[in-house]
Short mmCIF file of N, CA and C in Angstrom, two decimals:
data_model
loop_
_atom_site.label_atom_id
_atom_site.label_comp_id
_atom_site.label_asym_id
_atom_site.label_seq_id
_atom_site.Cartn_x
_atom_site.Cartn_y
_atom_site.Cartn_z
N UNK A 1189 17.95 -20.00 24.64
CA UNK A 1189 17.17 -21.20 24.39
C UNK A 1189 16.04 -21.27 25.42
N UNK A 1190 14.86 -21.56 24.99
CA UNK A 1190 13.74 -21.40 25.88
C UNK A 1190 13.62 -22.93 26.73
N UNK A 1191 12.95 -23.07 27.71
CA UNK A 1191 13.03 -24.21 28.67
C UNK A 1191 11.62 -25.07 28.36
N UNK A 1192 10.87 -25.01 27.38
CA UNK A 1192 9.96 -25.35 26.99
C UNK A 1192 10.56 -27.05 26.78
N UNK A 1193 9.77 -28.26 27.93
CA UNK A 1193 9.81 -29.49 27.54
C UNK A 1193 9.52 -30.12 26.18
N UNK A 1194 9.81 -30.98 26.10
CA UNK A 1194 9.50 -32.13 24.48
C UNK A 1194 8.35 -31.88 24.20
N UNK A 1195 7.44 -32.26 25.22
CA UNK A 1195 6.37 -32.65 25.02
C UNK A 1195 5.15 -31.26 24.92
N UNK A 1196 5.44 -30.39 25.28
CA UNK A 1196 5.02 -29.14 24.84
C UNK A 1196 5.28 -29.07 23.57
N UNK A 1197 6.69 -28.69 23.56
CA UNK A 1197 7.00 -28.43 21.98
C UNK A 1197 6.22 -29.41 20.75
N UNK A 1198 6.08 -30.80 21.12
CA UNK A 1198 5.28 -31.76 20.56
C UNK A 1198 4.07 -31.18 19.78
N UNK A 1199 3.19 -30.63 21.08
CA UNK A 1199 2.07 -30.61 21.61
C UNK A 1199 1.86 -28.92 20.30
N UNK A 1200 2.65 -27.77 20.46
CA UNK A 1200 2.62 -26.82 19.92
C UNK A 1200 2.95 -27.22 18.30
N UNK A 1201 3.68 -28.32 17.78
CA UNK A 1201 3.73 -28.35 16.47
C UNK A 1201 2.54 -28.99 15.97
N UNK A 1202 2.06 -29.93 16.85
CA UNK A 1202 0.87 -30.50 16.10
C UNK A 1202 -0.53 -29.79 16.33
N UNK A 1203 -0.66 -28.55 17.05
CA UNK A 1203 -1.33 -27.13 16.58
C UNK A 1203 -1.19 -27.01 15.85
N UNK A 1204 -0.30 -26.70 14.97
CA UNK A 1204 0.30 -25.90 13.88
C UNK A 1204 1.07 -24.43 14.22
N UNK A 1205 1.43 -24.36 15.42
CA UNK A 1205 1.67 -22.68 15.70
C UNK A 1205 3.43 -22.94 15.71
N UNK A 1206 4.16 -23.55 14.87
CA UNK A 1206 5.47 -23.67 14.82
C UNK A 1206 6.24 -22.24 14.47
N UNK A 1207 5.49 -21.18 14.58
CA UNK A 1207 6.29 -19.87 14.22
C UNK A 1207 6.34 -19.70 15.88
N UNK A 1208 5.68 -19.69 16.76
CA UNK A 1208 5.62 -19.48 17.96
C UNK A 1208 6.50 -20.38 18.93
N UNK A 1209 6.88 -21.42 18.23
CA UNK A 1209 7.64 -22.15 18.93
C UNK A 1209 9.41 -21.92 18.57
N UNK A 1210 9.43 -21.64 17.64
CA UNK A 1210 10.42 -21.31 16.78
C UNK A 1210 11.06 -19.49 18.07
N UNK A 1211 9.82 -19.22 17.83
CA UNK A 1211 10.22 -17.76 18.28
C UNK A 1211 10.37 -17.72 19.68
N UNK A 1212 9.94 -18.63 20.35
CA UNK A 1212 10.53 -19.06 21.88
C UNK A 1212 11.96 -19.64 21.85
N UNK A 1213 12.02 -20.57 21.02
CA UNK A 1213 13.28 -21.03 20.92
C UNK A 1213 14.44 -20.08 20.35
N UNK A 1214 14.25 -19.14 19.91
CA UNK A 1214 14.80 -17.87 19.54
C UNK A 1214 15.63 -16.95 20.41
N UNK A 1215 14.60 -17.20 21.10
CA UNK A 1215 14.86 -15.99 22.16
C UNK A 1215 16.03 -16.29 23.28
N UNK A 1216 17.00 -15.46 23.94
CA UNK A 1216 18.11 -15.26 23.93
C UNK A 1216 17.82 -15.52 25.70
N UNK A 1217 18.27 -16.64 26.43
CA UNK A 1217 18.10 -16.54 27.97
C UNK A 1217 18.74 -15.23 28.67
N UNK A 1218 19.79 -14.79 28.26
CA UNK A 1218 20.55 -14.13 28.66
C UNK A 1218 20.36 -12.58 28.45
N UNK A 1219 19.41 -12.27 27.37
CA UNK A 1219 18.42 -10.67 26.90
C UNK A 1219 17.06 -10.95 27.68
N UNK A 1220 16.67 -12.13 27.41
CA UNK A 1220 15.30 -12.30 28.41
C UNK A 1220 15.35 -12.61 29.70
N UNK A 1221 16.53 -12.39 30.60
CA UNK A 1221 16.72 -12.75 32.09
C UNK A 1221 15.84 -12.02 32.58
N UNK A 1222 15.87 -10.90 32.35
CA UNK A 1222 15.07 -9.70 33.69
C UNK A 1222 13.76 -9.60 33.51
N UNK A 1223 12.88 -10.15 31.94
CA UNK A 1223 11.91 -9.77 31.92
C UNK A 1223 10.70 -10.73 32.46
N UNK A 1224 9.91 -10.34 32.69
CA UNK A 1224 8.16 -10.84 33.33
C UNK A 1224 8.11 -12.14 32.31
N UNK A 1225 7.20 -12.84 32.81
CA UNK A 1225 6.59 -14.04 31.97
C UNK A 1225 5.85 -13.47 30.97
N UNK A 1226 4.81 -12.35 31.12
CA UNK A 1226 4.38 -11.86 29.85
C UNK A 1226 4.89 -11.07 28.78
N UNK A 1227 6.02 -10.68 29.60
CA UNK A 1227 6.87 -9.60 28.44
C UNK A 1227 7.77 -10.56 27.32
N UNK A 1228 7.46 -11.88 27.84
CA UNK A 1228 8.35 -12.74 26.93
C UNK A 1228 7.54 -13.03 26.14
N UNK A 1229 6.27 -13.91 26.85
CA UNK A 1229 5.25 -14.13 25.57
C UNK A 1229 4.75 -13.28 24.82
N UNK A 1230 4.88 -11.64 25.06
CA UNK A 1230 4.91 -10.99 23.99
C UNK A 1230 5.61 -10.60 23.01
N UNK A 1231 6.57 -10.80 23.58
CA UNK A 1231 7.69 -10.56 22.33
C UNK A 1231 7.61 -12.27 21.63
N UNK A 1232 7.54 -13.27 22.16
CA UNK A 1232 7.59 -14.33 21.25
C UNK A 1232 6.41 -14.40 20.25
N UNK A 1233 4.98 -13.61 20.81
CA UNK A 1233 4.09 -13.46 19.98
C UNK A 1233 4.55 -12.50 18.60
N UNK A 1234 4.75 -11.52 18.75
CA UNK A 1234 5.20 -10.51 18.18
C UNK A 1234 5.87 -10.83 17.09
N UNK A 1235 6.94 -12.13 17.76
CA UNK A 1235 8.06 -12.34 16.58
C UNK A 1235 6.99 -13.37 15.77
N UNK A 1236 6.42 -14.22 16.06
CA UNK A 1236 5.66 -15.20 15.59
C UNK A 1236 4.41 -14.50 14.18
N UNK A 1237 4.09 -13.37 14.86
CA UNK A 1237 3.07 -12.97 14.22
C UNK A 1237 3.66 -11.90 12.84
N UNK A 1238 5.10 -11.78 13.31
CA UNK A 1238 5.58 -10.86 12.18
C UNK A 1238 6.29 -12.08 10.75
N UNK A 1239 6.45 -13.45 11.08
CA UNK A 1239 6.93 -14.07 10.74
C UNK A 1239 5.41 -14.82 9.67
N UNK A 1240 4.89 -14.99 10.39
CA UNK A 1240 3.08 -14.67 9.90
C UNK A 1240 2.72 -14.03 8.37
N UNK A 1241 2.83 -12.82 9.15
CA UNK A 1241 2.37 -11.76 8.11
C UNK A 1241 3.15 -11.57 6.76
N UNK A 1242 4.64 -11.95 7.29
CA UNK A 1242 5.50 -11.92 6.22
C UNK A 1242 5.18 -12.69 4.78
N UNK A 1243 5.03 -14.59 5.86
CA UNK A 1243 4.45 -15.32 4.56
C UNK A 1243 3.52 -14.96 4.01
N UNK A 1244 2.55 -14.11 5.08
CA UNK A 1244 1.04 -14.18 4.16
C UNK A 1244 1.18 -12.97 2.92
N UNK A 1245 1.96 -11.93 3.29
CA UNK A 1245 2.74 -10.94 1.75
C UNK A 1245 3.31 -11.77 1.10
N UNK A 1246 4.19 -12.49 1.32
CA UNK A 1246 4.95 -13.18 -0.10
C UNK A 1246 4.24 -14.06 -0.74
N UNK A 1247 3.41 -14.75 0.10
CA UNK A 1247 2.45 -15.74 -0.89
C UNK A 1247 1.45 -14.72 -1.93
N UNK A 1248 0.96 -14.06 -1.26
CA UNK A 1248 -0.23 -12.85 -1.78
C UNK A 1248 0.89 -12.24 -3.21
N UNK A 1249 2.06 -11.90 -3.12
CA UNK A 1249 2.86 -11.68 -4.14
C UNK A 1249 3.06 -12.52 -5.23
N UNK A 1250 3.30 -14.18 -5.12
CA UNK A 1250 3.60 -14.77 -5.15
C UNK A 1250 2.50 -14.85 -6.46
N UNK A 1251 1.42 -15.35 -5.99
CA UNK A 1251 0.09 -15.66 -6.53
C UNK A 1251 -0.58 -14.53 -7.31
N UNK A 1252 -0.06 -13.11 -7.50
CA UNK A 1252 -0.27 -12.49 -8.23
C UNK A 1252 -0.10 -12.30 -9.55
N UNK A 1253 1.13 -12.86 -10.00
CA UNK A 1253 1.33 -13.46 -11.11
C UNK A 1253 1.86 -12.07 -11.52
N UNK A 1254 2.80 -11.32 -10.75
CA UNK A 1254 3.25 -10.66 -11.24
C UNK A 1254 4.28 -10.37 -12.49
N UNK A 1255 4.22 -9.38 -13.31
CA UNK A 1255 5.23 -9.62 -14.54
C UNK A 1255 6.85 -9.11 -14.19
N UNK A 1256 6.61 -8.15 -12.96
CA UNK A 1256 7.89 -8.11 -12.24
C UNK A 1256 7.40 -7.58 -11.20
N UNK A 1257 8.04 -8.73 -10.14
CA UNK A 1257 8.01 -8.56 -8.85
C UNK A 1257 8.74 -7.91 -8.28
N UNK A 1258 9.48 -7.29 -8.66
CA UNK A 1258 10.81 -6.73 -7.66
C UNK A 1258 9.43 -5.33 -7.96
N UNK A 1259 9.01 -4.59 -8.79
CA UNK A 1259 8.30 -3.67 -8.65
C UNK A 1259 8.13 -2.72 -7.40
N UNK A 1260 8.54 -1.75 -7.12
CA UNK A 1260 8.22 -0.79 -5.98
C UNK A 1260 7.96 0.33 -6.40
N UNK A 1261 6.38 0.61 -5.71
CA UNK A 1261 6.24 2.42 -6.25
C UNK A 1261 7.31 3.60 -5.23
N UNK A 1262 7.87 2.84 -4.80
CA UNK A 1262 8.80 3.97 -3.84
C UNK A 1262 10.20 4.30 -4.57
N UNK A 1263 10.21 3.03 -5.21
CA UNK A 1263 11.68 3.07 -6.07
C UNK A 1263 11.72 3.51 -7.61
N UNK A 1264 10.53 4.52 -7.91
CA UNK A 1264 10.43 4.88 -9.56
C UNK A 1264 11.27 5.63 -9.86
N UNK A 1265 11.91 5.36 -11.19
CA UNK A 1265 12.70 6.86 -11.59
C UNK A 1265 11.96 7.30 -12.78
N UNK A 1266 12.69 8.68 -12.65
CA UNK A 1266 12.05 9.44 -13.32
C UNK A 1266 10.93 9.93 -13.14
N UNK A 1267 10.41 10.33 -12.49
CA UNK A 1267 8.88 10.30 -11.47
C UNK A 1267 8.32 11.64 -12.78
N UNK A 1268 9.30 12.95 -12.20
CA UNK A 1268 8.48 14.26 -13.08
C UNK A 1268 9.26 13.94 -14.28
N UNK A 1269 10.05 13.33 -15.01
CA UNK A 1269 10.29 13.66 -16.54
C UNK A 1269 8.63 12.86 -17.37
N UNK A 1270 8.18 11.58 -16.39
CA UNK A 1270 7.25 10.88 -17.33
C UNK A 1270 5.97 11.52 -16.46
N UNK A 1271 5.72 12.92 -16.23
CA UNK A 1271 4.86 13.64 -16.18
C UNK A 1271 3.57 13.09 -14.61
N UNK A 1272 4.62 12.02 -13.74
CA UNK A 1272 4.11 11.81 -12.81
C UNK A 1272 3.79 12.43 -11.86
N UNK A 1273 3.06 12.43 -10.86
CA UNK A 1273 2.97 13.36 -9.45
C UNK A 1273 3.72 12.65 -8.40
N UNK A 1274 4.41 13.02 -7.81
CA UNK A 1274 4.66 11.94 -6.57
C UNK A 1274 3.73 11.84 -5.19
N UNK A 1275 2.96 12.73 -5.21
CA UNK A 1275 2.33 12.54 -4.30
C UNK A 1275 0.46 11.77 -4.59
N UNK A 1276 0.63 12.02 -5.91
CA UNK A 1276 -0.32 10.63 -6.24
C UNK A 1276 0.38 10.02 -6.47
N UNK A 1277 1.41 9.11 -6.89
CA UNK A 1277 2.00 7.79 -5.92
C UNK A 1277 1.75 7.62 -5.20
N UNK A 1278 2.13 8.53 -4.07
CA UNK A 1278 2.18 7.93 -2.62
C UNK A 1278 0.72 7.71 -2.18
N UNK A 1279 -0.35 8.68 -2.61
CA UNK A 1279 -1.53 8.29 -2.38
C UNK A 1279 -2.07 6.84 -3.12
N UNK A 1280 -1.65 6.29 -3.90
CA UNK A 1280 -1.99 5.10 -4.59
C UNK A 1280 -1.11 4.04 -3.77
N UNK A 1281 -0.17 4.36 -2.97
CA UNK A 1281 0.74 3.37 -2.37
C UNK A 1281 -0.28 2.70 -1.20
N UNK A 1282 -1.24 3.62 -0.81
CA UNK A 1282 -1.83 3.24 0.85
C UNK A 1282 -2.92 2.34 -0.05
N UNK A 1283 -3.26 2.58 -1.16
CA UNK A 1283 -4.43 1.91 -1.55
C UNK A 1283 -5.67 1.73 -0.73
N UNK A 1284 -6.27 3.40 -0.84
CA UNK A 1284 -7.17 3.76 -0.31
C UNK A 1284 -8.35 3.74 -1.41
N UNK A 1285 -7.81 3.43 -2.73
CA UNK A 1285 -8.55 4.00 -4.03
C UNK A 1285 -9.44 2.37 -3.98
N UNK A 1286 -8.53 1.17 -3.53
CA UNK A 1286 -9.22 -0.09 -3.38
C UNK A 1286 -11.03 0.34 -2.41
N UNK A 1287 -10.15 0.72 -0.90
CA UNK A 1287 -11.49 0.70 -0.55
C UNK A 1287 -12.69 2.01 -0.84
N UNK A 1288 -12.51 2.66 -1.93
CA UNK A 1288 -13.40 3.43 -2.58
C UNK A 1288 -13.95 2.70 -3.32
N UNK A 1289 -13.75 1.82 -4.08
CA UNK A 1289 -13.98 1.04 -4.92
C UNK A 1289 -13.95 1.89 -6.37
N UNK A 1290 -12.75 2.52 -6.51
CA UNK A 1290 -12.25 3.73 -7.56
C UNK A 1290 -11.60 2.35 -8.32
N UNK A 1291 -11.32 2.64 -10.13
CA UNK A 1291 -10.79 2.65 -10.66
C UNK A 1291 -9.55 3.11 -11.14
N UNK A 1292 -8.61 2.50 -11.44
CA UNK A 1292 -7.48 3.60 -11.71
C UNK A 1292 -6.50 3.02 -13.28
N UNK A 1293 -6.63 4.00 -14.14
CA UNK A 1293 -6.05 3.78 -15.44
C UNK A 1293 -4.60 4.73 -15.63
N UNK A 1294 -3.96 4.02 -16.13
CA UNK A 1294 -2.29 4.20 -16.60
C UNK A 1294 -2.74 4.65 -18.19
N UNK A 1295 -2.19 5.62 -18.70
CA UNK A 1295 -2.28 5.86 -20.34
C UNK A 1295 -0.10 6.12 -20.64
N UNK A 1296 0.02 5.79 -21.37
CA UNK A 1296 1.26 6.45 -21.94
C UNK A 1296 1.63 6.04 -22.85
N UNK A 1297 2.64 6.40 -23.78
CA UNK A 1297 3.34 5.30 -25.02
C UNK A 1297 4.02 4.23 -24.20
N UNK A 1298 4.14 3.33 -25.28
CA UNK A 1298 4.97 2.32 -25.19
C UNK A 1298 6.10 2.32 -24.63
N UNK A 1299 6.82 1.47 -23.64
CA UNK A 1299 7.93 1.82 -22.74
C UNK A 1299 7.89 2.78 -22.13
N UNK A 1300 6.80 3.39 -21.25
CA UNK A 1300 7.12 4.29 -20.44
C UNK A 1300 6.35 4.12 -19.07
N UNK A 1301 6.15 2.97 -18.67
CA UNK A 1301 6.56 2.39 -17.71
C UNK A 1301 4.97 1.77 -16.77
N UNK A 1302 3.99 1.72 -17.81
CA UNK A 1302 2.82 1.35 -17.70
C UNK A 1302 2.64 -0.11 -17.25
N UNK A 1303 3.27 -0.97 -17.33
CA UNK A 1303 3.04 -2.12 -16.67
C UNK A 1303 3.92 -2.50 -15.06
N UNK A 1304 5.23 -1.99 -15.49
CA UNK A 1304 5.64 -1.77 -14.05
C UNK A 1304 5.33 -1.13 -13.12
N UNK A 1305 4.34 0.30 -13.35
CA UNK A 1305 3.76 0.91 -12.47
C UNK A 1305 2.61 0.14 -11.95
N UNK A 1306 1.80 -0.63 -12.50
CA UNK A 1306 0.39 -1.70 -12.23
C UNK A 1306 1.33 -2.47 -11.53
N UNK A 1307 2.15 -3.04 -11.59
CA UNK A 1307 3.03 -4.41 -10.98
C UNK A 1307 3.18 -3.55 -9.65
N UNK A 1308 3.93 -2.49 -9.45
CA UNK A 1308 4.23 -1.90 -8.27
C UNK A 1308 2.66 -1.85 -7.57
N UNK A 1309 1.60 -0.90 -7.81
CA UNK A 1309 0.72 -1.11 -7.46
C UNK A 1309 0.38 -2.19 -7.07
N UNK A 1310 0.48 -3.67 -7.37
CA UNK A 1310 -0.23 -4.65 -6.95
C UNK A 1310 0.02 -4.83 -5.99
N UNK A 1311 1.91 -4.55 -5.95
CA UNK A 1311 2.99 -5.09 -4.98
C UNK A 1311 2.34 -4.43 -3.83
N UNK A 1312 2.15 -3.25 -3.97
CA UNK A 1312 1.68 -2.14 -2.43
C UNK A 1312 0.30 -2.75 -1.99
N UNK A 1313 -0.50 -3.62 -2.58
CA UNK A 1313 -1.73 -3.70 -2.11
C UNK A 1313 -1.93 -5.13 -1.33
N UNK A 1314 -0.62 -6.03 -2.37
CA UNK A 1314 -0.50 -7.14 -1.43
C UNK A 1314 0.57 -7.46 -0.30
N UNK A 1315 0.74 -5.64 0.35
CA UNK A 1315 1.77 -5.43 1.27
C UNK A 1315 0.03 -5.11 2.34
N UNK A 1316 -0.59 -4.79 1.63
CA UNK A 1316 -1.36 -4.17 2.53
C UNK A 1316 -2.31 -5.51 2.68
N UNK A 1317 -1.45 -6.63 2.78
CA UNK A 1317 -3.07 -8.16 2.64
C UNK A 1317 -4.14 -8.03 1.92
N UNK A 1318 -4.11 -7.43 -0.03
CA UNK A 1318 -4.73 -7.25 -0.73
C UNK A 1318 -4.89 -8.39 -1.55
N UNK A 1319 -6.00 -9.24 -2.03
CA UNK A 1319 -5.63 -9.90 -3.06
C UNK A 1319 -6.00 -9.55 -4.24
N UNK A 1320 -4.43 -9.49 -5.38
CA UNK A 1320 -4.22 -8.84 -6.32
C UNK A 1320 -3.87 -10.19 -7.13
N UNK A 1321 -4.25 -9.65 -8.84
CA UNK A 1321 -3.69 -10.36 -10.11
C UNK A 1321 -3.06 -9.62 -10.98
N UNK A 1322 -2.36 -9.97 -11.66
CA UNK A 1322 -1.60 -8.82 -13.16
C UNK A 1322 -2.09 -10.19 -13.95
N UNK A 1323 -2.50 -9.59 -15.32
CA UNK A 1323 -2.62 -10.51 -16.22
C UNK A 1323 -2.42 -9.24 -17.80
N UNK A 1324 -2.32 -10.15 -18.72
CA UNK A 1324 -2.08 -9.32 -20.03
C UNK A 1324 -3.52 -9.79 -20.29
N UNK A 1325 -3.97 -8.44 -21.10
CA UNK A 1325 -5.76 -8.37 -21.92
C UNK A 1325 -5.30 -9.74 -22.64
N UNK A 1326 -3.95 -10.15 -23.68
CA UNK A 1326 -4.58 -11.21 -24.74
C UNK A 1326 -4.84 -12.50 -23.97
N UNK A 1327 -3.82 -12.93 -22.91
CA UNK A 1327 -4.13 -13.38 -21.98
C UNK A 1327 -5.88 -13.74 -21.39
N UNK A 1328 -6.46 -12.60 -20.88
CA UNK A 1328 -7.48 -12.56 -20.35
C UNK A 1328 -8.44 -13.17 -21.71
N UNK A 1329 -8.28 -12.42 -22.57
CA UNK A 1329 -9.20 -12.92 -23.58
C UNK A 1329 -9.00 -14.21 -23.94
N UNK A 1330 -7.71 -14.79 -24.15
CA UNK A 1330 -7.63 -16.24 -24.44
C UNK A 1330 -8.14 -16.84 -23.37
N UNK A 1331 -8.35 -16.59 -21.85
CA UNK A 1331 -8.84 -17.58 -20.95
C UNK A 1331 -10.56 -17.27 -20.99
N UNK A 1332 -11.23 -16.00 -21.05
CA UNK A 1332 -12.04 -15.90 -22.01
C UNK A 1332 -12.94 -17.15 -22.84
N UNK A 1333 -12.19 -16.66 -23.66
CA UNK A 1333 -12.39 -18.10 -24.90
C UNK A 1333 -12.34 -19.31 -24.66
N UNK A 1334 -11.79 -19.73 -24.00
CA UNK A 1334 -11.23 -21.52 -23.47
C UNK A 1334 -12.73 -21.43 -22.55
N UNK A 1335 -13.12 -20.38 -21.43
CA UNK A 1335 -14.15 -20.51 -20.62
C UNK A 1335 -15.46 -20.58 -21.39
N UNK A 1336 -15.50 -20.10 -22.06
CA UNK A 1336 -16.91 -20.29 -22.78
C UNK A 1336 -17.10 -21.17 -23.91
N UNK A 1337 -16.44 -22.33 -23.58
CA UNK A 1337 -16.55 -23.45 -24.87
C UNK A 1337 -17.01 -24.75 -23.35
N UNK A 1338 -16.64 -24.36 -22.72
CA UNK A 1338 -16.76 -25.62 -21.16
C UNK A 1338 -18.35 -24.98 -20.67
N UNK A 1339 -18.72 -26.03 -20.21
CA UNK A 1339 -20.11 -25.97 -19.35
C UNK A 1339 -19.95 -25.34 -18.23
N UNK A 1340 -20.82 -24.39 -17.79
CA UNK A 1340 -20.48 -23.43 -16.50
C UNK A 1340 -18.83 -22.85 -16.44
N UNK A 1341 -18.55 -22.59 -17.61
CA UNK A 1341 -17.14 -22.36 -17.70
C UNK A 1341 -16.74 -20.96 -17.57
N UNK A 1342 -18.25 -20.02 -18.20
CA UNK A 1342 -18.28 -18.39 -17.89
C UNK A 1342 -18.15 -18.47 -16.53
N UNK A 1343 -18.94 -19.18 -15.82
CA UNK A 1343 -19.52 -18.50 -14.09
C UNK A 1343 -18.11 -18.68 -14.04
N UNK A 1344 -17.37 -20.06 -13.91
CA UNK A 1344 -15.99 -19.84 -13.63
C UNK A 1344 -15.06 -18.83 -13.32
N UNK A 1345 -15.43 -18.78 -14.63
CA UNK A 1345 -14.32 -17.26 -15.06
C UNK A 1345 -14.35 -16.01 -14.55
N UNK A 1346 -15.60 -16.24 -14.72
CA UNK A 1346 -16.31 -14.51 -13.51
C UNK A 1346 -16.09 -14.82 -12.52
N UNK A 1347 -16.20 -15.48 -11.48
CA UNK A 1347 -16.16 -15.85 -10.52
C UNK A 1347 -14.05 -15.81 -9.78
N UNK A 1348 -13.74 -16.51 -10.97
CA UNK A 1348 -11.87 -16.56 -10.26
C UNK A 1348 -11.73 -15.07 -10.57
N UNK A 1349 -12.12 -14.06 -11.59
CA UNK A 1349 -11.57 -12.67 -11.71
C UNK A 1349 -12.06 -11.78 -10.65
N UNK A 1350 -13.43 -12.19 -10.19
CA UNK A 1350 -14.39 -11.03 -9.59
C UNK A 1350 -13.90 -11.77 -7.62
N UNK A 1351 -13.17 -12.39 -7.49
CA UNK A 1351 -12.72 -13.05 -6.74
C UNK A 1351 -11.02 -11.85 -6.20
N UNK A 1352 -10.86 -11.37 -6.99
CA UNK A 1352 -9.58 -10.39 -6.65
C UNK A 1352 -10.12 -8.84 -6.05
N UNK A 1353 -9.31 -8.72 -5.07
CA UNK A 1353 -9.64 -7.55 -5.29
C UNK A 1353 -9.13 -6.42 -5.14
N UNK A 1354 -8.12 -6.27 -6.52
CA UNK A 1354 -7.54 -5.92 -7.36
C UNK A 1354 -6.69 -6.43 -8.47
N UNK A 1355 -7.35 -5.98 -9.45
CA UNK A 1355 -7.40 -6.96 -10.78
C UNK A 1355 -6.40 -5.68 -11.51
N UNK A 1356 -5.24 -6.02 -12.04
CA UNK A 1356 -4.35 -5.42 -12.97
C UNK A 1356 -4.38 -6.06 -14.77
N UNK A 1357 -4.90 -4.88 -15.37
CA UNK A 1357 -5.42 -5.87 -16.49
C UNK A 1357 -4.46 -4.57 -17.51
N UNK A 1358 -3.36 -5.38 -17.89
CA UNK A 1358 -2.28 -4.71 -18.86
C UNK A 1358 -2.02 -4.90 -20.46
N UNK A 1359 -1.99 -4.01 -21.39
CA UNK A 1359 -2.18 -4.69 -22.24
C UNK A 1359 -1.27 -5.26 -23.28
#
């Protein structure tokens, strides 16, 4: 338990930095005996900032509107029967193709695993603090349509899509 008074602690929630306070209060007197004053505030940073990043992936997930989230390109089966490479996976996992500003298209029949692979993809990009959407084309086109019957309702529309960046458009 950290020795941090009331009125600090007060003082740190109405910052807003309650992951940092949390992560002081965390911390173990008895693992942190021997260490420096800064070796603590780094590790309380550390924990604070991983606690951070976490929400800011799950929200970024969250808001993607994924069609399945559990999605992982690490966890595919069948990789070579559906004529995949695995090592373009893994190159699509770092989502380096984002900052090329490359395109990337899925072709296959039906059920063979074309939308869960885009879902995984999104998943890897909003691991990487990407902001990503999945949407279905009839979808897109019905919002489409609804936008261009409203006044300034196109710019809208262009504007919330061209606003991602990375847009999963499935059909």
């Amino acid at each position: 338990m950290s020795r941090i008074d009331i009125e600090t602690k007060r003082k740190l929630r109405e910052m807003g930095v309650t992951t940092l306070l949390d992560a002081f209060d965390a911390q173990d007197d008895t693992l942190t005996l021997g260490l420096a004053f800064e070796e603590k505030i780094k590790l309380a940073v550390d924990d604070a900032h991983s606690v951070f990043t976490q929400t800011k992936v799950e929200g970024l997930i969250r808001r993607a509107n994924l069609r399945y989230p559990n999605a992982d390109l690490r966890r595919l089966d069948l990789v070579e029967e559906r004529g995949l490479d695995r090592s373009m996976i893994a190159g699509l996992g770092t989502c380096s193709f984002i900052d090329r500003q490359q395109n990337v298209v899925f072709q296959g029949f039906t059920g063979s695993g074309k939308s869960y692979l885009g879902c995984a993809l999104a998943k890897a990009a909003c691991l990487h603090r990407v902001r990503a959407h999945y949407i279905r084309m009839p979808e897109l086109e019905e919002a489409w349509q609804l936008a261009r019957d409203k006044p300034a309702g196109t710019t809208k529309f262009l504007n919330k899509y061209a606003a991602f960046t990375l847009l999963v458009i499935d059909e």
